[in-house]
Amino acid sequence: MASSDNLTDKNIVFRKLKSKSENKVCFDCSAKNPTWASVTYGVFLCIDCSATHRSLGVHISFVRSTNLDSWSPEQLRTMMFGGNNRAQVFFKQHGWTDGGKIEAKYTSRAADLYRQILAKEVAKAISLEDTTTTLPEESNGVSSHAVKEELLPPVTSSPKASNTTVVPSTFKKPIGAKRTGKTGGLGARKLTTKPTGNLYEQKPEEVAPVI
């Protein structure tokens, strides 16, 4: 289903672009009905000029067939931002006419600038589309950030609460011991055991060795 959708999108895009008179001829040699294109510059080429572009290298000009090859949405968008007319105007403004060697033209500073312009415009369009598609997800997914913020405080407060509760418990224990001493629980037992005669037997035993 996805591949068929891409093919229909490709056919629709090229049908609209080739309906313009400037895109009905090759960008380099003005041959009619070009069936190839340079994705890098968004221009239509004949099969002979496409071979010349291919010899320049993919980093200079990436060539694809408008009929046989598959096209990604980004590549189709580059063609929509480009077109033969826009490229011709740009190169003429930078001193490049229709004549001259193709190698020198596409390795020039003007060609480098045009590549960068198209790449930035396509990247910006993609980023805008990504943000618009993620906006409803963010509105529905605000709770995801809120849940994270809500979950973090109780997790951090739980160890703090455990530390605070342990400290007063340690202070309460000696206080309780002192209070029990006042009531006479343990002290009374010690006092009751002292007058049982054990202390009286120990006193004469200690006095005897001193004499």
Tab-separated table of C-alpha atoms in Angstrom:
chain	number	residue	atom	x	y	z
A	1	MET	CA	0.000	0.000	0.000
A	2	ALA	CA	2.787	2.419	0.903
A	3	SER	CA	4.705	1.754	-2.325
A	4	SER	CA	1.573	2.305	-4.435
A	5	ASP	CA	0.887	5.557	-2.582
A	6	ASN	CA	4.451	6.738	-3.268
A	7	LEU	CA	4.058	5.927	-6.962
A	8	THR	CA	0.819	7.875	-7.215
A	9	ASP	CA	2.401	10.798	-5.384
A	10	LYS	CA	5.369	10.695	-7.740
A	11	ASN	CA	3.142	10.615	-10.798
A	12	ILE	CA	1.040	13.497	-9.507
A	13	VAL	CA	4.079	15.647	-8.677
A	14	PHE	CA	5.811	15.112	-12.029
A	15	ARG	CA	2.586	15.572	-13.947
A	16	LYS	CA	2.165	18.997	-12.370
A	17	LEU	CA	5.808	19.984	-12.754
A	18	LYS	CA	6.055	18.854	-16.375
A	19	SER	CA	2.942	20.809	-17.246
A	20	LYS	CA	5.115	23.957	-17.052
A	21	SER	CA	6.786	24.907	-20.319
A	22	GLU	CA	10.268	25.410	-18.799
A	23	ASN	CA	10.249	21.863	-17.385
A	24	LYS	CA	9.352	20.292	-20.732
A	25	VAL	CA	12.936	20.692	-21.988
A	26	CYS	CA	16.322	19.596	-20.670
A	27	PHE	CA	17.892	22.139	-18.365
A	28	ASP	CA	21.340	21.801	-19.953
A	29	CYS	CA	20.739	21.184	-23.674
A	30	SER	CA	17.047	22.122	-24.159
A	31	ALA	CA	16.142	18.667	-25.508
A	32	LYS	CA	12.401	18.032	-25.432
A	33	ASN	CA	10.566	15.736	-23.015
A	34	PRO	CA	13.293	15.062	-20.454
A	35	THR	CA	12.733	11.879	-18.468
A	36	TRP	CA	15.557	12.299	-15.977
A	37	ALA	CA	16.213	14.803	-13.231
A	38	SER	CA	18.940	16.023	-10.920
A	39	VAL	CA	17.532	15.767	-7.392
A	40	THR	CA	20.349	17.965	-6.106
A	41	TYR	CA	19.310	20.973	-8.197
A	42	GLY	CA	15.670	20.116	-8.837
A	43	VAL	CA	16.050	20.316	-12.631
A	44	PHE	CA	14.889	18.039	-15.453
A	45	LEU	CA	17.476	16.480	-17.763
A	46	CYS	CA	17.612	14.379	-20.876
A	47	ILE	CA	19.225	10.959	-20.768
A	48	ASP	CA	22.492	12.205	-22.302
A	49	CYS	CA	22.925	15.078	-19.843
A	50	SER	CA	21.948	12.800	-16.990
A	51	ALA	CA	24.923	10.607	-17.874
A	52	THR	CA	27.176	13.662	-17.679
A	53	HIS	CA	25.753	14.544	-14.267
A	54	ARG	CA	26.276	10.992	-13.089
A	55	SER	CA	29.938	11.200	-14.075
A	56	LEU	CA	30.362	14.218	-11.780
A	57	GLY	CA	29.639	12.116	-8.730
A	58	VAL	CA	26.715	11.804	-6.345
A	59	HIS	CA	28.130	14.547	-4.122
A	60	ILE	CA	27.821	16.994	-7.043
A	61	SER	CA	24.594	15.849	-8.709
A	62	PHE	CA	22.295	12.988	-7.728
A	63	VAL	CA	20.409	11.832	-10.829
A	64	ARG	CA	17.240	9.728	-10.974
A	65	SER	CA	14.742	8.690	-13.603
A	66	THR	CA	11.329	10.298	-13.340
A	67	ASN	CA	9.702	7.156	-14.757
A	68	LEU	CA	11.702	4.157	-13.568
A	69	ASP	CA	13.178	5.074	-10.185
A	70	SER	CA	11.355	5.423	-6.900
A	71	TRP	CA	11.317	8.810	-5.230
A	72	SER	CA	11.205	9.682	-1.571
A	73	PRO	CA	8.985	12.516	-0.276
A	74	GLU	CA	12.098	14.608	0.404
A	75	GLN	CA	13.327	14.168	-3.171
A	76	LEU	CA	9.939	15.077	-4.597
A	77	ARG	CA	9.837	18.146	-2.381
A	78	THR	CA	13.240	19.217	-3.734
A	79	MET	CA	11.868	19.081	-7.251
A	80	MET	CA	8.861	21.156	-6.199
A	81	PHE	CA	11.079	23.796	-4.597
A	82	GLY	CA	13.390	23.737	-7.602
A	83	GLY	CA	12.418	23.588	-11.237
A	84	ASN	CA	14.224	24.597	-14.409
A	85	ASN	CA	13.081	28.217	-14.325
A	86	ARG	CA	14.310	28.947	-10.807
A	87	ALA	CA	17.675	27.307	-11.471
A	88	GLN	CA	18.135	29.258	-14.706
A	89	VAL	CA	17.435	32.567	-12.974
A	90	PHE	CA	19.824	31.753	-10.146
A	91	PHE	CA	22.717	30.685	-12.395
A	92	LYS	CA	22.249	33.731	-14.656
A	93	GLN	CA	22.398	36.015	-11.629
A	94	HIS	CA	25.764	34.472	-10.804
A	95	GLY	CA	27.174	34.846	-14.329
A	96	TRP	CA	26.373	31.422	-15.757
A	97	THR	CA	24.536	31.209	-19.090
A	98	ASP	CA	23.140	28.206	-20.896
A	99	GLY	CA	26.472	27.682	-22.677
A	100	GLY	CA	29.724	26.468	-21.180
A	101	LYS	CA	30.940	23.178	-19.833
A	102	ILE	CA	28.635	21.277	-17.518
A	103	GLU	CA	31.512	20.185	-15.283
A	104	ALA	CA	32.611	23.761	-14.614
A	105	LYS	CA	29.044	24.944	-14.086
A	106	TYR	CA	28.059	22.400	-11.447
A	107	THR	CA	31.353	22.524	-9.591
A	108	SER	CA	31.208	26.320	-9.307
A	109	ARG	CA	30.482	28.378	-6.209
A	110	ALA	CA	27.067	29.286	-7.589
A	111	ALA	CA	26.089	25.624	-7.872
A	112	ASP	CA	27.250	25.016	-4.298
A	113	LEU	CA	25.129	27.921	-3.038
A	114	TYR	CA	22.074	26.697	-4.919
A	115	ARG	CA	22.474	23.216	-3.466
A	116	GLN	CA	22.592	24.669	0.027
A	117	ILE	CA	19.539	26.856	-0.572
A	118	LEU	CA	17.394	23.963	-1.756
A	119	ALA	CA	18.613	21.681	1.027
A	120	LYS	CA	17.762	24.271	3.712
A	121	GLU	CA	14.312	24.916	2.261
A	122	VAL	CA	13.498	21.214	2.121
A	123	ALA	CA	14.788	20.631	5.653
A	124	LYS	CA	12.707	23.548	6.945
A	125	ALA	CA	9.584	22.249	5.222
A	126	ILE	CA	10.122	18.792	6.697
A	127	SER	CA	10.658	20.185	10.201
A	128	LEU	CA	7.481	22.260	9.951
A	129	GLU	CA	5.505	19.234	8.849
A	130	ASP	CA	6.963	17.198	11.714
A	131	THR	CA	5.978	19.828	14.276
A	132	THR	CA	2.444	20.090	12.931
A	133	THR	CA	2.041	16.337	13.081
A	134	THR	CA	3.421	16.182	16.598
A	135	LEU	CA	1.331	19.078	17.923
A	136	PRO	CA	-1.776	16.961	18.628
A	137	GLU	CA	0.421	14.283	20.124
A	138	GLU	CA	1.988	16.855	22.397
A	139	SER	CA	-1.396	18.225	23.435
A	140	ASN	CA	-2.544	14.731	24.261
A	141	GLY	CA	0.842	13.783	25.553
A	142	VAL	CA	1.301	16.726	27.898
A	143	SER	CA	0.329	14.315	30.598
A	144	SER	CA	3.443	12.312	29.823
A	145	HIS	CA	5.621	15.225	30.914
A	146	ALA	CA	3.276	16.018	33.770
A	147	VAL	CA	3.292	12.415	34.917
A	148	LYS	CA	7.075	12.417	34.979
A	149	GLU	CA	7.104	15.606	37.024
A	150	GLU	CA	4.430	14.268	39.348
A	151	LEU	CA	6.138	10.962	39.834
A	152	LEU	CA	9.536	12.425	40.607
A	153	PRO	CA	8.649	14.474	43.749
A	154	PRO	CA	7.073	11.581	45.722
A	155	VAL	CA	10.004	9.353	44.843
A	156	THR	CA	12.467	11.899	46.150
A	157	SER	CA	10.342	12.746	49.183
A	158	SER	CA	10.000	9.129	50.297
A	159	PRO	CA	13.659	8.725	51.293
A	160	LYS	CA	13.587	12.148	52.903
A	161	ALA	CA	10.566	11.152	54.934
A	162	SER	CA	12.262	7.924	55.989
A	163	ASN	CA	15.332	9.830	57.137
A	164	THR	CA	13.316	12.329	59.135
A	165	THR	CA	11.285	9.654	60.867
A	166	VAL	CA	14.330	7.673	61.916
A	167	VAL	CA	15.948	10.632	63.648
A	168	PRO	CA	13.151	11.458	66.111
A	169	SER	CA	12.660	7.789	66.870
A	170	THR	CA	16.226	7.593	68.151
A	171	PHE	CA	15.677	10.601	70.381
A	172	LYS	CA	12.420	9.263	71.761
A	173	LYS	CA	13.995	6.036	72.965
A	174	PRO	CA	16.364	7.581	75.585
A	175	ILE	CA	13.577	9.918	76.678
A	176	GLY	CA	11.349	6.935	77.240
A	177	ALA	CA	14.112	5.210	79.214
A	178	LYS	CA	14.482	8.210	81.494
A	179	ARG	CA	10.752	8.321	82.067
A	180	THR	CA	10.700	4.660	82.977
A	181	GLY	CA	13.526	5.312	85.418
A	182	LYS	CA	11.426	7.985	87.136
A	183	THR	CA	8.510	5.641	87.519
A	184	GLY	CA	10.789	3.326	89.397
A	185	GLY	CA	10.390	0.219	87.273
A	186	LEU	CA	13.997	-0.771	86.840
A	187	GLY	CA	15.341	1.340	89.701
A	188	ALA	CA	12.993	-0.263	92.161
A	189	ARG	CA	14.162	-3.715	91.166
A	190	LYS	CA	17.781	-2.793	91.714
A	191	LEU	CA	17.046	-1.235	95.089
A	192	THR	CA	15.034	-4.211	96.214
A	193	THR	CA	17.869	-6.565	95.348
A	194	LYS	CA	20.486	-4.521	97.207
A	195	PRO	CA	19.112	-4.940	100.789
A	196	THR	CA	18.911	-8.731	100.403
A	197	GLY	CA	22.131	-9.312	102.227
A	198	ASN	CA	24.513	-9.561	99.282
A	199	LEU	CA	25.826	-6.077	99.891
A	200	TYR	CA	26.297	-6.726	103.625
A	201	GLU	CA	28.311	-9.848	102.902
A	202	GLN	CA	30.572	-7.951	100.479
A	203	LYS	CA	31.412	-5.153	102.942
A	204	PRO	CA	33.072	-7.261	105.641
A	205	GLU	CA	34.964	-9.160	102.939
A	206	GLU	CA	36.481	-5.912	101.621
A	207	VAL	CA	37.329	-4.633	105.139
A	208	ALA	CA	39.136	-7.806	106.172
A	209	PRO	CA	42.021	-7.654	103.637
A	210	VAL	CA	42.575	-3.946	104.421
A	211	ILE	CA	43.246	-4.777	108.111
